[in-house]
mmCIF file of C-alpha atoms in Angstrom:
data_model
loop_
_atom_site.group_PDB
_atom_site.id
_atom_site.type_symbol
_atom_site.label_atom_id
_atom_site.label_comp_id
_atom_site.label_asym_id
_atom_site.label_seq_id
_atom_site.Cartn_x
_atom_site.Cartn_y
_atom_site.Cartn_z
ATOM 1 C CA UNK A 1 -25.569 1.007 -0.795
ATOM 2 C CA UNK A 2 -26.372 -0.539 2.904
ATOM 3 C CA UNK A 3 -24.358 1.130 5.876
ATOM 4 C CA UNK A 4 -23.925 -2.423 7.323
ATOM 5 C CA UNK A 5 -21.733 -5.144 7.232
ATOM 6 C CA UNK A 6 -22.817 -8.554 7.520
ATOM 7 C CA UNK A 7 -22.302 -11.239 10.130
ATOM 8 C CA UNK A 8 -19.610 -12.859 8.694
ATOM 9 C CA UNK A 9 -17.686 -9.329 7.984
ATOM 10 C CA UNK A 10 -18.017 -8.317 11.526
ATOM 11 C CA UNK A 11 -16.469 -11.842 12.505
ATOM 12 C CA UNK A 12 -13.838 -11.374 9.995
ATOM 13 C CA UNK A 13 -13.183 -7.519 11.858
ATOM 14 C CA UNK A 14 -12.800 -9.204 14.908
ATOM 15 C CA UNK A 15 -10.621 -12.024 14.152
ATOM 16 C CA UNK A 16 -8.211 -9.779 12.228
ATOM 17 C CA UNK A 17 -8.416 -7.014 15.070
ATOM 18 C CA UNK A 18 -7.183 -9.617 17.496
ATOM 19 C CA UNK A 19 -5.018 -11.029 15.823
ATOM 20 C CA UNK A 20 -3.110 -7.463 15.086
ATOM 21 C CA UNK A 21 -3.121 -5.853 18.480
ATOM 22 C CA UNK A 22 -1.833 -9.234 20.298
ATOM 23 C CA UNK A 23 0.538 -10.322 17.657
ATOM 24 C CA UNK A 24 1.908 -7.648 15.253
ATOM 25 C CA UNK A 25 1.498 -4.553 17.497
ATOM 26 C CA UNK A 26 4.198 -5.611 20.658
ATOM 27 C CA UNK A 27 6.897 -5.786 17.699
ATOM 28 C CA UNK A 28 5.930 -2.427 16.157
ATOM 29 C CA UNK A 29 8.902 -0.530 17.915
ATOM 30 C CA UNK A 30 11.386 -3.053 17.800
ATOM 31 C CA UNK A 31 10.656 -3.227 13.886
ATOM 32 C CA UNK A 32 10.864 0.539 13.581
ATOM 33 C CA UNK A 33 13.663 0.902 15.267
ATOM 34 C CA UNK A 34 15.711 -1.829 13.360
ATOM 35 C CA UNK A 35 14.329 -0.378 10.221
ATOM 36 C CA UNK A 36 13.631 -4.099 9.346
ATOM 37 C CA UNK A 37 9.865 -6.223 8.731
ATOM 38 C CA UNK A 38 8.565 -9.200 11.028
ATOM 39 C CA UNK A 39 8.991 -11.371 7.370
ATOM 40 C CA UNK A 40 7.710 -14.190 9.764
ATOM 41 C CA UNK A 41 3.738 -12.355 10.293
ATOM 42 C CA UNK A 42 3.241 -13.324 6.470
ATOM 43 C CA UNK A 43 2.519 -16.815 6.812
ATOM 44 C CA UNK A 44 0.606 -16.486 10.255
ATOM 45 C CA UNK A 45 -1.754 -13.702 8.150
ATOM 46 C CA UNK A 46 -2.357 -16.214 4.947
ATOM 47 C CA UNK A 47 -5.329 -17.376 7.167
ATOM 48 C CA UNK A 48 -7.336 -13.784 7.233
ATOM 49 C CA UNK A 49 -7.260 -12.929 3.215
ATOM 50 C CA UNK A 50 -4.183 -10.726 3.492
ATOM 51 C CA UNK A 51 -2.299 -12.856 1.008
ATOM 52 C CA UNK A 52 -4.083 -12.872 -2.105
ATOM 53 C CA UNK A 53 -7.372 -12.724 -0.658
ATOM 54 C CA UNK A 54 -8.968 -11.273 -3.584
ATOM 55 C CA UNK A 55 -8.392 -13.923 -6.360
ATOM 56 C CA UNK A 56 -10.397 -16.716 -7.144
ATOM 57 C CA UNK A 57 -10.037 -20.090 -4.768
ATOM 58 C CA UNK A 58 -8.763 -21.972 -7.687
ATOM 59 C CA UNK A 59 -5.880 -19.479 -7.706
ATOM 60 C CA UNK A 60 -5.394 -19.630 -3.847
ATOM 61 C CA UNK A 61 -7.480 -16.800 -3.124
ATOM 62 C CA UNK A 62 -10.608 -16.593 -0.934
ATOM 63 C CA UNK A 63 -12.825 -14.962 -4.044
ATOM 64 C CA UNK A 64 -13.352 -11.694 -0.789
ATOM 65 C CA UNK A 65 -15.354 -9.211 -1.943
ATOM 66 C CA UNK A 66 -13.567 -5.333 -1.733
ATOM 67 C CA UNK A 67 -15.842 -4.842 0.800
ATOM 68 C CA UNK A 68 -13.607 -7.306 2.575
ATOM 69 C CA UNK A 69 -10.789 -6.438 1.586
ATOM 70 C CA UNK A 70 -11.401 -2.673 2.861
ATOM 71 C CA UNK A 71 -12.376 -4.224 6.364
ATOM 72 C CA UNK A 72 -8.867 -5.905 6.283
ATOM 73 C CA UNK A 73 -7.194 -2.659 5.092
ATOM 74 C CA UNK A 74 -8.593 -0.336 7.540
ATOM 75 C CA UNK A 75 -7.721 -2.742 10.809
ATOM 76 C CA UNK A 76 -3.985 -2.812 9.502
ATOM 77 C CA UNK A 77 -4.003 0.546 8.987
ATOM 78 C CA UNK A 78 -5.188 0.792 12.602
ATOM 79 C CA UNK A 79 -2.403 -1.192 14.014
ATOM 80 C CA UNK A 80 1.007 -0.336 11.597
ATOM 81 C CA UNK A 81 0.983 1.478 8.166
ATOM 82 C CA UNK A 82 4.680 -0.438 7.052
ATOM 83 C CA UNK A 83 1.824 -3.694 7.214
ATOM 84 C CA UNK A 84 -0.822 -2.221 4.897
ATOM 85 C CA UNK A 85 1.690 -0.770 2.495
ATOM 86 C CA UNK A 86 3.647 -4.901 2.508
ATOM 87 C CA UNK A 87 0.134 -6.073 1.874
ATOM 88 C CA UNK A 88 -0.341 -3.320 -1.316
ATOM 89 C CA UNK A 89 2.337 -3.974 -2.889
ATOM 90 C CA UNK A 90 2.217 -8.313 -2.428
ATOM 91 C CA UNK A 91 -1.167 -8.215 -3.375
ATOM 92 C CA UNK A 92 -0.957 -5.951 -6.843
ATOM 93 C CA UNK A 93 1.990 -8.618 -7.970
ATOM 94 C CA UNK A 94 -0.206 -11.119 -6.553
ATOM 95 C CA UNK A 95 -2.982 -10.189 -8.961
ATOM 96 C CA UNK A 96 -0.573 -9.574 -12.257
ATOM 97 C CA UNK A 97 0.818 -12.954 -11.963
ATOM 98 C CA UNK A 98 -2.651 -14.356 -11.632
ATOM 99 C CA UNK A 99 -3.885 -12.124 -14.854
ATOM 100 C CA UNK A 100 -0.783 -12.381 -16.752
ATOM 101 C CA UNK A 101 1.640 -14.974 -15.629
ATOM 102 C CA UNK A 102 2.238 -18.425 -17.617
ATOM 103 C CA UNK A 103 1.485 -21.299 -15.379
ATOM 104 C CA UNK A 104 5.366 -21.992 -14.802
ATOM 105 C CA UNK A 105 5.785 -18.160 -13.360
ATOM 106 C CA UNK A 106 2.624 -18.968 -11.127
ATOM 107 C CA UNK A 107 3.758 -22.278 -10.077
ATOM 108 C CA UNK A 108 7.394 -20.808 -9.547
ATOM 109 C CA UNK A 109 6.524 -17.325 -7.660
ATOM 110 C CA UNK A 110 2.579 -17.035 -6.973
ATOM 111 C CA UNK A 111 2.220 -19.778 -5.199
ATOM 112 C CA UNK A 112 4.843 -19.313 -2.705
ATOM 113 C CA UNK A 113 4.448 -16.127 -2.982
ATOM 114 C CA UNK A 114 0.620 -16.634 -1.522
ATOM 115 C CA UNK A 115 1.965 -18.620 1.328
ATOM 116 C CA UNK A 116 3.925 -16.620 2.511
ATOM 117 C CA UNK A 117 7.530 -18.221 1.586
ATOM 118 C CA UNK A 118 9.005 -15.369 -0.946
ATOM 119 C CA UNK A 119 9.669 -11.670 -0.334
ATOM 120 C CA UNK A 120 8.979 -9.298 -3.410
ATOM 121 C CA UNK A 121 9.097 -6.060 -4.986
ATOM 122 C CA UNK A 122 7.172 -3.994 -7.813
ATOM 123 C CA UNK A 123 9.635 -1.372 -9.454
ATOM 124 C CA UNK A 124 7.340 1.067 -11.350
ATOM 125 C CA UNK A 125 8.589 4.276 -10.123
ATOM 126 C CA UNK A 126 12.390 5.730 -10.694
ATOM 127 C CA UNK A 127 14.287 9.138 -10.136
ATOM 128 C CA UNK A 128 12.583 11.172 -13.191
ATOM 129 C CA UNK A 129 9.292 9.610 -13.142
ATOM 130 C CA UNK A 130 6.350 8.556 -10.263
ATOM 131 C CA UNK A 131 2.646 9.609 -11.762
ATOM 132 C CA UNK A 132 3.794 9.061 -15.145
ATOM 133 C CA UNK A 133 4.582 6.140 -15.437
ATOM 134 C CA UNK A 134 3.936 6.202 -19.520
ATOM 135 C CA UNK A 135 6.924 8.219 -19.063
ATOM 136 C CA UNK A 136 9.343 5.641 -17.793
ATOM 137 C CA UNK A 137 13.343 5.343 -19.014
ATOM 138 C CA UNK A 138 14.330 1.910 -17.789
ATOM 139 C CA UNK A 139 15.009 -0.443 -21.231
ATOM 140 C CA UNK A 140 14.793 -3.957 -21.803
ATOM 141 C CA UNK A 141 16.292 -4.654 -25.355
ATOM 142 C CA UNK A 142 15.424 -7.889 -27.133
ATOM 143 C CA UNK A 143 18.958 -10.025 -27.290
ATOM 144 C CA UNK A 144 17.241 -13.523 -28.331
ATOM 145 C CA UNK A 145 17.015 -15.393 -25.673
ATOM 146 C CA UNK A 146 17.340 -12.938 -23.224
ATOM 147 C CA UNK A 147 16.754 -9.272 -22.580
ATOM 148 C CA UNK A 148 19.415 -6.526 -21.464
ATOM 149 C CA UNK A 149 18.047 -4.172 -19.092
ATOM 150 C CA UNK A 150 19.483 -0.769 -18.092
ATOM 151 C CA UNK A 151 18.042 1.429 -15.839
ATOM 152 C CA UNK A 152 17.147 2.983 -12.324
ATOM 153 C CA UNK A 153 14.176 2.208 -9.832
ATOM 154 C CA UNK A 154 13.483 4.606 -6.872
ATOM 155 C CA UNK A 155 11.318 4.020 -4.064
ATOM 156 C CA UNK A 156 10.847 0.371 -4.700
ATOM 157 C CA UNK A 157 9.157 -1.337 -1.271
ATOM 158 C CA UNK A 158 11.247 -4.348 -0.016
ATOM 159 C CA UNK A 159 13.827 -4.022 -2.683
ATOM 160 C CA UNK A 160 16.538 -4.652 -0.574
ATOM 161 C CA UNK A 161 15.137 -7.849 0.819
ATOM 162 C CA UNK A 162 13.103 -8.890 -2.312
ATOM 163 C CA UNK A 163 13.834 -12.870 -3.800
ATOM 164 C CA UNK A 164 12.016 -11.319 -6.762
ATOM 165 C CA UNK A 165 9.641 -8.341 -7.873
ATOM 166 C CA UNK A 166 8.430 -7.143 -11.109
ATOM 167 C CA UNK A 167 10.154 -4.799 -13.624
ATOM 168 C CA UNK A 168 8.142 -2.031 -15.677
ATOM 169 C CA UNK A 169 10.660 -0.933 -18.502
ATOM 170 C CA UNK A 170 10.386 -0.053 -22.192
ATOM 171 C CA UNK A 171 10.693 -2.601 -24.730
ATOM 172 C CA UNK A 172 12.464 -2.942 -27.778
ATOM 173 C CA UNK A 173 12.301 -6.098 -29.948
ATOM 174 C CA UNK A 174 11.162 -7.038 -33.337
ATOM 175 C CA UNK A 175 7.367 -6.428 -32.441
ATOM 176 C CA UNK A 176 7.658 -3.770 -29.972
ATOM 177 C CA UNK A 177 9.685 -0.034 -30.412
ATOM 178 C CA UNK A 178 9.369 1.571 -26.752
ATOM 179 C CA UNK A 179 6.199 -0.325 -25.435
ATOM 180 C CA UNK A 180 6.423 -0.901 -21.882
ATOM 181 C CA UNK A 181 6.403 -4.575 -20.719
ATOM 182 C CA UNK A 182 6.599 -6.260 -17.120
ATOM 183 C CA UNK A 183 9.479 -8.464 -16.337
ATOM 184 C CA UNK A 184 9.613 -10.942 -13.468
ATOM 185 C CA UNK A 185 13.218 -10.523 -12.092
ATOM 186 C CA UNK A 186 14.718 -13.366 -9.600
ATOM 187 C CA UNK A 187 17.638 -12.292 -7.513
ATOM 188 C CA UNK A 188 19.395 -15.999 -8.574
ATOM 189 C CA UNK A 189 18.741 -15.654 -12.221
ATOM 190 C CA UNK A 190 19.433 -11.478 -12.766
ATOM 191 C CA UNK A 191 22.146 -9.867 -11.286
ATOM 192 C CA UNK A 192 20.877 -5.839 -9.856
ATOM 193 C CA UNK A 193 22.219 -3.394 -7.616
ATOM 194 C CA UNK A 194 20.051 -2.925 -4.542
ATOM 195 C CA UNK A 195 20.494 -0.246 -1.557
ATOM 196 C CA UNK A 196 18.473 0.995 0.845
ATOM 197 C CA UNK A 197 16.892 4.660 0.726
ATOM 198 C CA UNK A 198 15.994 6.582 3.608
ATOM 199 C CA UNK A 199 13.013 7.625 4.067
ATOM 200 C CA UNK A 200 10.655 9.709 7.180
ATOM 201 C CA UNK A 201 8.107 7.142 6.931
ATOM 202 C CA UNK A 202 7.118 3.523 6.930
ATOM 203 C CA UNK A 203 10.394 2.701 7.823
ATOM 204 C CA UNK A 204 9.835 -1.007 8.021
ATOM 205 C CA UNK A 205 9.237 -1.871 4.602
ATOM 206 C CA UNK A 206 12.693 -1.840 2.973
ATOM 207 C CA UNK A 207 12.260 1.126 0.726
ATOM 208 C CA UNK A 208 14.901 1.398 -1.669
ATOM 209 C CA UNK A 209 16.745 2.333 -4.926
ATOM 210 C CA UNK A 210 17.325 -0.536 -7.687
ATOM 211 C CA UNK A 211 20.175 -0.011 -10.566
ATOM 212 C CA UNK A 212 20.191 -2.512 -13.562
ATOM 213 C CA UNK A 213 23.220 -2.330 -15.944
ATOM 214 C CA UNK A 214 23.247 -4.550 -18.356
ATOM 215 C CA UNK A 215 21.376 -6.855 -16.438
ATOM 216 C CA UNK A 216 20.338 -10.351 -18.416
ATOM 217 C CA UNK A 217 16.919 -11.043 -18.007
ATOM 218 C CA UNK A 218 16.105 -14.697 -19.244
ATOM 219 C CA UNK A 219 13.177 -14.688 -22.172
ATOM 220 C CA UNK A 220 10.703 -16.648 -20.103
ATOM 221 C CA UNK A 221 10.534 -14.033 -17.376
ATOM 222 C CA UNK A 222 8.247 -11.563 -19.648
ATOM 223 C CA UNK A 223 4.857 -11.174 -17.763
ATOM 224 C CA UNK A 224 2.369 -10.917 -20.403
ATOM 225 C CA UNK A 225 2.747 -9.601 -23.848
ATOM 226 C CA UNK A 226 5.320 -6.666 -24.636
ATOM 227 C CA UNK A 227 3.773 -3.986 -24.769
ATOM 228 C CA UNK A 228 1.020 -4.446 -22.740
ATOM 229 C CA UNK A 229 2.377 -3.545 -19.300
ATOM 230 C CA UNK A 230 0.922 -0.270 -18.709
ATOM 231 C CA UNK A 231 -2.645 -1.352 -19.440
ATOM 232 C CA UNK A 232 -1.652 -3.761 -17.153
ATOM 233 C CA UNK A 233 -0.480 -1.674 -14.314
ATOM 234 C CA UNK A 234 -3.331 0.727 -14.588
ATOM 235 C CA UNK A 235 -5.782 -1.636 -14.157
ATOM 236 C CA UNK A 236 -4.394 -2.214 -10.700
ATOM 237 C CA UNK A 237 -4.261 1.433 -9.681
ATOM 238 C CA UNK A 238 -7.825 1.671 -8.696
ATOM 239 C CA UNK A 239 -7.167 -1.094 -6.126
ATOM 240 C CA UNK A 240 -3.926 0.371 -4.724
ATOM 241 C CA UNK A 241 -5.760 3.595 -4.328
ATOM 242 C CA UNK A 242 -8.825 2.169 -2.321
ATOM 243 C CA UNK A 243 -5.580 0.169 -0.146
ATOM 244 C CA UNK A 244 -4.589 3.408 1.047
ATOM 245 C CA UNK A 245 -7.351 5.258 1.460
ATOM 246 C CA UNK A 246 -8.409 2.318 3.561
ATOM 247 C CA UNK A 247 -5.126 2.401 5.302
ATOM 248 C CA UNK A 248 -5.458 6.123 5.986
ATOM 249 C CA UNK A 249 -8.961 5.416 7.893
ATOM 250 C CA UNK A 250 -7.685 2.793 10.054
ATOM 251 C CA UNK A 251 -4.461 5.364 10.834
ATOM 252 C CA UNK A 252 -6.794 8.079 11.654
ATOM 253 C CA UNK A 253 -9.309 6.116 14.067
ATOM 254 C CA UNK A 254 -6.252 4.817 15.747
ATOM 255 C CA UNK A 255 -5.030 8.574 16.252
ATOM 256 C CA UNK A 256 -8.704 10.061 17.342
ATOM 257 C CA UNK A 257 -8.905 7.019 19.705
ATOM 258 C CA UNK A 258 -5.940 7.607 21.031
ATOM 259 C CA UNK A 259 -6.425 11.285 21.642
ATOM 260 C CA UNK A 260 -9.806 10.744 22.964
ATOM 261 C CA UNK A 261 -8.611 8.884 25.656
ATOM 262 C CA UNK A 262 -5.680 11.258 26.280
ATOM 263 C CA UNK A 263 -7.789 14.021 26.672
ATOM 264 C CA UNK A 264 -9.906 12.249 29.367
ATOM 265 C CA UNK A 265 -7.053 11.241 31.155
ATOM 266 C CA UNK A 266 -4.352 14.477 30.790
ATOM 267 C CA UNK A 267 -5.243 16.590 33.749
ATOM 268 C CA UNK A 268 -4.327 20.511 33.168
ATOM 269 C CA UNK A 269 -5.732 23.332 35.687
ATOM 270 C CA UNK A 270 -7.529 20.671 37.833
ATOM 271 C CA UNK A 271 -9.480 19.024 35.226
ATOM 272 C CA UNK A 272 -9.340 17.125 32.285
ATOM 273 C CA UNK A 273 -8.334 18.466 29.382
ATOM 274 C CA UNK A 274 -10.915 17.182 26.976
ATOM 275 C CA UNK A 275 -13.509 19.432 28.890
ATOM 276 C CA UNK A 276 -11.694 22.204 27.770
ATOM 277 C CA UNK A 277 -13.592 23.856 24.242
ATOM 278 C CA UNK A 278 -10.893 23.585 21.991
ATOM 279 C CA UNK A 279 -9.926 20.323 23.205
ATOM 280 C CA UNK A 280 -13.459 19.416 22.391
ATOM 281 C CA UNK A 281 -13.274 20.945 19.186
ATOM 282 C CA UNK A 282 -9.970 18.830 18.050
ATOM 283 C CA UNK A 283 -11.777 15.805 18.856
ATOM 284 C CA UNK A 284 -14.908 16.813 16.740
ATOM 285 C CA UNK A 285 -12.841 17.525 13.989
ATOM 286 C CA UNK A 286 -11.013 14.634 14.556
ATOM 287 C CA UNK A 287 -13.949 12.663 14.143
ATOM 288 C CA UNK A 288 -15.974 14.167 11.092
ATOM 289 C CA UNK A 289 -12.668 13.458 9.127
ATOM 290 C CA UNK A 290 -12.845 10.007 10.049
ATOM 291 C CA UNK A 291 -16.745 9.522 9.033
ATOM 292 C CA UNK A 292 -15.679 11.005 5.991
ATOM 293 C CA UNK A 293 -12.920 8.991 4.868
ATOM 294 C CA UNK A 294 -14.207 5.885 6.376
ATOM 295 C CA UNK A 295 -17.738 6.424 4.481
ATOM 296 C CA UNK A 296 -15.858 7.507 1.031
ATOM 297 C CA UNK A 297 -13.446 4.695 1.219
ATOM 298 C CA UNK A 298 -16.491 1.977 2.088
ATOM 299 C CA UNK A 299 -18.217 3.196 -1.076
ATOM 300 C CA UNK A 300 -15.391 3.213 -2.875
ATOM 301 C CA UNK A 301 -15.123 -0.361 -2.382
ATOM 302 C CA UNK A 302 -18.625 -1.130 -3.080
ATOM 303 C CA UNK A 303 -18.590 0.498 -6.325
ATOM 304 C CA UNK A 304 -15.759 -2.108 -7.255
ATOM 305 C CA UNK A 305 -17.507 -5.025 -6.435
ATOM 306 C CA UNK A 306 -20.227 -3.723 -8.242
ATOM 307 C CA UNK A 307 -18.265 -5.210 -11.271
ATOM 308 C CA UNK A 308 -17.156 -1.585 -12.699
ATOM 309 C CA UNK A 309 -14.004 0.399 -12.490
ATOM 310 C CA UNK A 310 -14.839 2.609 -9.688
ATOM 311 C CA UNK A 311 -12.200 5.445 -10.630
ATOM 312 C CA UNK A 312 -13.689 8.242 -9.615
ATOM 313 C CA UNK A 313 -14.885 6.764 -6.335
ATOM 314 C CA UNK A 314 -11.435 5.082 -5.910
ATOM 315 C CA UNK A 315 -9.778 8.990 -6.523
ATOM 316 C CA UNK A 316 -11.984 10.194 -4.162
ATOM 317 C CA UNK A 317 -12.077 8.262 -1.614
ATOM 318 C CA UNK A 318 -7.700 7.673 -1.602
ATOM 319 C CA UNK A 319 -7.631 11.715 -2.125
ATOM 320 C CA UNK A 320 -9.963 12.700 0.607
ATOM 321 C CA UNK A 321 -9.266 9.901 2.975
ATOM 322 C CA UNK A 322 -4.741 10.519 2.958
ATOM 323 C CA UNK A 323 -5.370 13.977 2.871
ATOM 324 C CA UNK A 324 -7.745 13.455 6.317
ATOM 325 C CA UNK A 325 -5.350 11.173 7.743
ATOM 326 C CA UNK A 326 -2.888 12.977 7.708
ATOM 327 C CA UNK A 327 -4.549 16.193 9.624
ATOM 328 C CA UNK A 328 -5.966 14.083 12.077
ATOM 329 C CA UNK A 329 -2.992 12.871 12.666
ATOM 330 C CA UNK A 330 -1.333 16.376 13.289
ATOM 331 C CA UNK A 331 -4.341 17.227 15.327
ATOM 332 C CA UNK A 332 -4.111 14.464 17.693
ATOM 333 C CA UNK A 333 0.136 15.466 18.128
ATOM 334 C CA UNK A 334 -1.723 18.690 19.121
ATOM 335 C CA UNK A 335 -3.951 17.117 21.936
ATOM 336 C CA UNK A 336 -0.749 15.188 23.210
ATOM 337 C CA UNK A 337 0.987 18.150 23.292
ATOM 338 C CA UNK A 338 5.075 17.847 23.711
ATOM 339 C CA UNK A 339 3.624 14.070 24.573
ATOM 340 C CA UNK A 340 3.253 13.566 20.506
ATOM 341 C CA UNK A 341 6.922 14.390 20.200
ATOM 342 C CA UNK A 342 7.720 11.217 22.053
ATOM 343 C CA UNK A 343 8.616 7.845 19.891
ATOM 344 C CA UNK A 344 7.422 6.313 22.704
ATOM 345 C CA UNK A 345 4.240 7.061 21.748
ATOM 346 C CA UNK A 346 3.089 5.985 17.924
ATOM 347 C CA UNK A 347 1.433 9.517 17.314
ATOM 348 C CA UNK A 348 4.765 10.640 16.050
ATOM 349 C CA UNK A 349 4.996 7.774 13.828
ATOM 350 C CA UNK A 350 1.366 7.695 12.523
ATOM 351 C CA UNK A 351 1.904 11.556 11.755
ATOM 352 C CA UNK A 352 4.576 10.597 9.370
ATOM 353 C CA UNK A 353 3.082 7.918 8.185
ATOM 354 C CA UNK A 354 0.113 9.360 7.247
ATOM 355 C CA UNK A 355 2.422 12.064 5.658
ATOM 356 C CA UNK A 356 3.706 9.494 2.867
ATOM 357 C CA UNK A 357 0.245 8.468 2.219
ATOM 358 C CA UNK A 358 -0.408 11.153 0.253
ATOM 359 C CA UNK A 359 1.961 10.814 -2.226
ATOM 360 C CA UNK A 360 1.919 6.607 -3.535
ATOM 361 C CA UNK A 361 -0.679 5.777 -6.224
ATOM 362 C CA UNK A 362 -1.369 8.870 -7.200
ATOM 363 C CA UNK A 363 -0.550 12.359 -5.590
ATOM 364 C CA UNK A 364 -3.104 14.535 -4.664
ATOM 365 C CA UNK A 365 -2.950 17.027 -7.361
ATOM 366 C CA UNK A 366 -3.224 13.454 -9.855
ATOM 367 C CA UNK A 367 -6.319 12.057 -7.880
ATOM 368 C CA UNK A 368 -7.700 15.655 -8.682
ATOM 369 C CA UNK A 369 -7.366 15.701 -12.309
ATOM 370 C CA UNK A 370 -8.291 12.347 -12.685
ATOM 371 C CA UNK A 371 -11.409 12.975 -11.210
ATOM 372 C CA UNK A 372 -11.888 16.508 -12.794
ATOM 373 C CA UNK A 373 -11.569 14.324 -15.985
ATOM 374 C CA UNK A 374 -14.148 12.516 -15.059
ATOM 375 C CA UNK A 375 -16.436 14.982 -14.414
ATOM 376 C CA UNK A 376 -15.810 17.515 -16.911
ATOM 377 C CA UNK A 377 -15.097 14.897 -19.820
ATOM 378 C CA UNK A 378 -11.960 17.227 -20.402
ATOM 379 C CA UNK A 379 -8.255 15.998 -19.827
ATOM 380 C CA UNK A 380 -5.784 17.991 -18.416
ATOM 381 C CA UNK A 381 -3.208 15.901 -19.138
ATOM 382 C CA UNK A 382 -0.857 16.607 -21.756
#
């Protein structure tokens, strides 16, 4: 693997690093504060790759490499994590309806979807279940031409807003006793209870709690075969986890350069404080994280466009790189001192954000096992 990027991946670092800091980062604030996303960015990014990037030009995609990708990933984690975690979850439906969807579904929701026209949601985790999602309750039961679903969703991003998202539940039908499936469900066809949840972090992105009782699901709606949704969902983890570990970089570099220039600025006992030793030694801590992460998380990606699965290097790099984030992050509130407190400052924000990055796609204690399984050929999961 070359430490490099080419000429056309620095241009595409630049354009999307300009674009962020003059566009998306003067409404940061005001979208925090209202709790609510700039839904209007999404078209204006379609341009860069961030919508759908990944699949294949006859699909509307730009056929990007993950090496790309990452470079996308780690400037919007840079500017605003409630971006990078919109962009995860579009682009994982984006990629099952390309994989799995009829042409109807893709000419009905992918397509608009890709430019920028329809908000979504993914519903795979709910109140008893987030890493196991083999373990899921929510039931879709085979009524002929139509299936009844029952069941809860928690932590579902945008499902408040959402014109449509995609449903992992248990099947049962003729040809299926329990498998899980995926569902496409549309707000005008399904009815669904949808409320907001509260959460510390990436308060922008709608996070919420979905309730289906006895909700009618038309026949045509079933993405893919029954059955067959979990081998579908895993086979998207590994890109979800290199999206945050990604994400986590670009938070952290944002935090160290922040604090770097704090501490040459910030004035304590007649001199700066970043002369001070322990300043100093924030800062270089600071910065080997970032190396780290940012190194783990480039290989990472080119291990995936090396054609394979990249788990382990995806685990790796999404366990070492959220973890990192999210200590850089408390080391740079440190520099700022009672500064950091301040929401007028994003170092309190990017400290909780970085916070909930360690828990989507995988916990940390998951990411371990999974790659101790790896290594060791043993499973620890029961």
């Amino acid at each position: 693997m070359e430490f490099g990027f080419t000429p056309e991946q620095n241009a595409l670092r630049e354009v999307a690093r300009r674009f962020l800091r003059e566009q998306v980062t003067p409404r940061i604030a005001e979208c925090e504060a209202r709790r609510e996303f700039a839904w209007d960015l999404l078209p204006q990014l379609q341009s860069f790759g961030y919508l759908g990037g990944l699949l294949p030009e006859e699909a509307g995609g730009f056929a990007m490499k993950y090496v790309d990708w990452a470079i996308l990933m780690e400037e919007t984690g840079y500017c605003w994590l409630s971006l990078r975690v919109m962009m995860n979850s579009l682009n994982i439906l984006a990629q099952l309806l390309h994989r799995h969807g009829t042409p109807e579904q893709q000419q009905r929701y992918l397509q608009p979807l890709l430019a920028g026209r329809m908000k979504h949601w993914m519903a795979i985790t709910e109140p008893n279940h987030g890493s196991n999602v083999a373990g899921i309750e929510t039931r879709a039961e085979d009524r002929g031409d139509h299936y009844l679903v029952n069941g809860n969703k928690l932590w579902i991003t945008n499902g408040i807003h959402g014109n449509f998202g995609v449903l992992v539940a248990r099947t049962y039908s003729a040809g299926c006793d329990g498998g899980i499936s995926l569902f496409i469900i549309d707000r005008e066809q399904t009815e669904y209870e949808a409320r907001r949840a509260d959460v510390m972090f990436i308060r922008a992105t709608g996070t919420s709690q979905l309730a289906f009782s006895n909700a009618r699901v038309p026949k045509a709606n079933l993405l893919g075969r029954e059955g067959e949704g979990l081998k579908a969902i895993l086979t998207g983890l590994n890109f979800g986890r290199l999206n945050v570990a990604m994400g986590a970089v670009g938070a952290a570099r944002s935090a160290l350069d922040m604090s770097i220039e704090y501490a040459k600025q910030r004035r304590q006992f007649g001199r700066p404080i970043g002369s001070f030793q322990l300043v100093q030694k924030l800062i270089v801590d600071m910065m080997v994280r970032c190396e780290a992460a940012r190194a783990l998380g480039y290989r990472a990606a080119w291990a995936l466009d090396q054609g394979g699965t990249a788990r382990t290097e995806c685990s790796i790099a999404k366990l070492y790189a959220a973890e990192a984030a999210h200590e850089v992050a408390s080391m740079a509130l440190q520099v700022h001192g009672g500064s950091g407190y301040s929401e007028e400052l994003p170092i309190e924000r990017i400290f909780r954000d970085t916070r909930g990055g360690i828990i989507p796609e995988g916990t940390t204690e998951i990411q371990t096992l999974i790659i101790g399984r790896e290594v060791l050929g043993l499973s620890a999961f029961q």
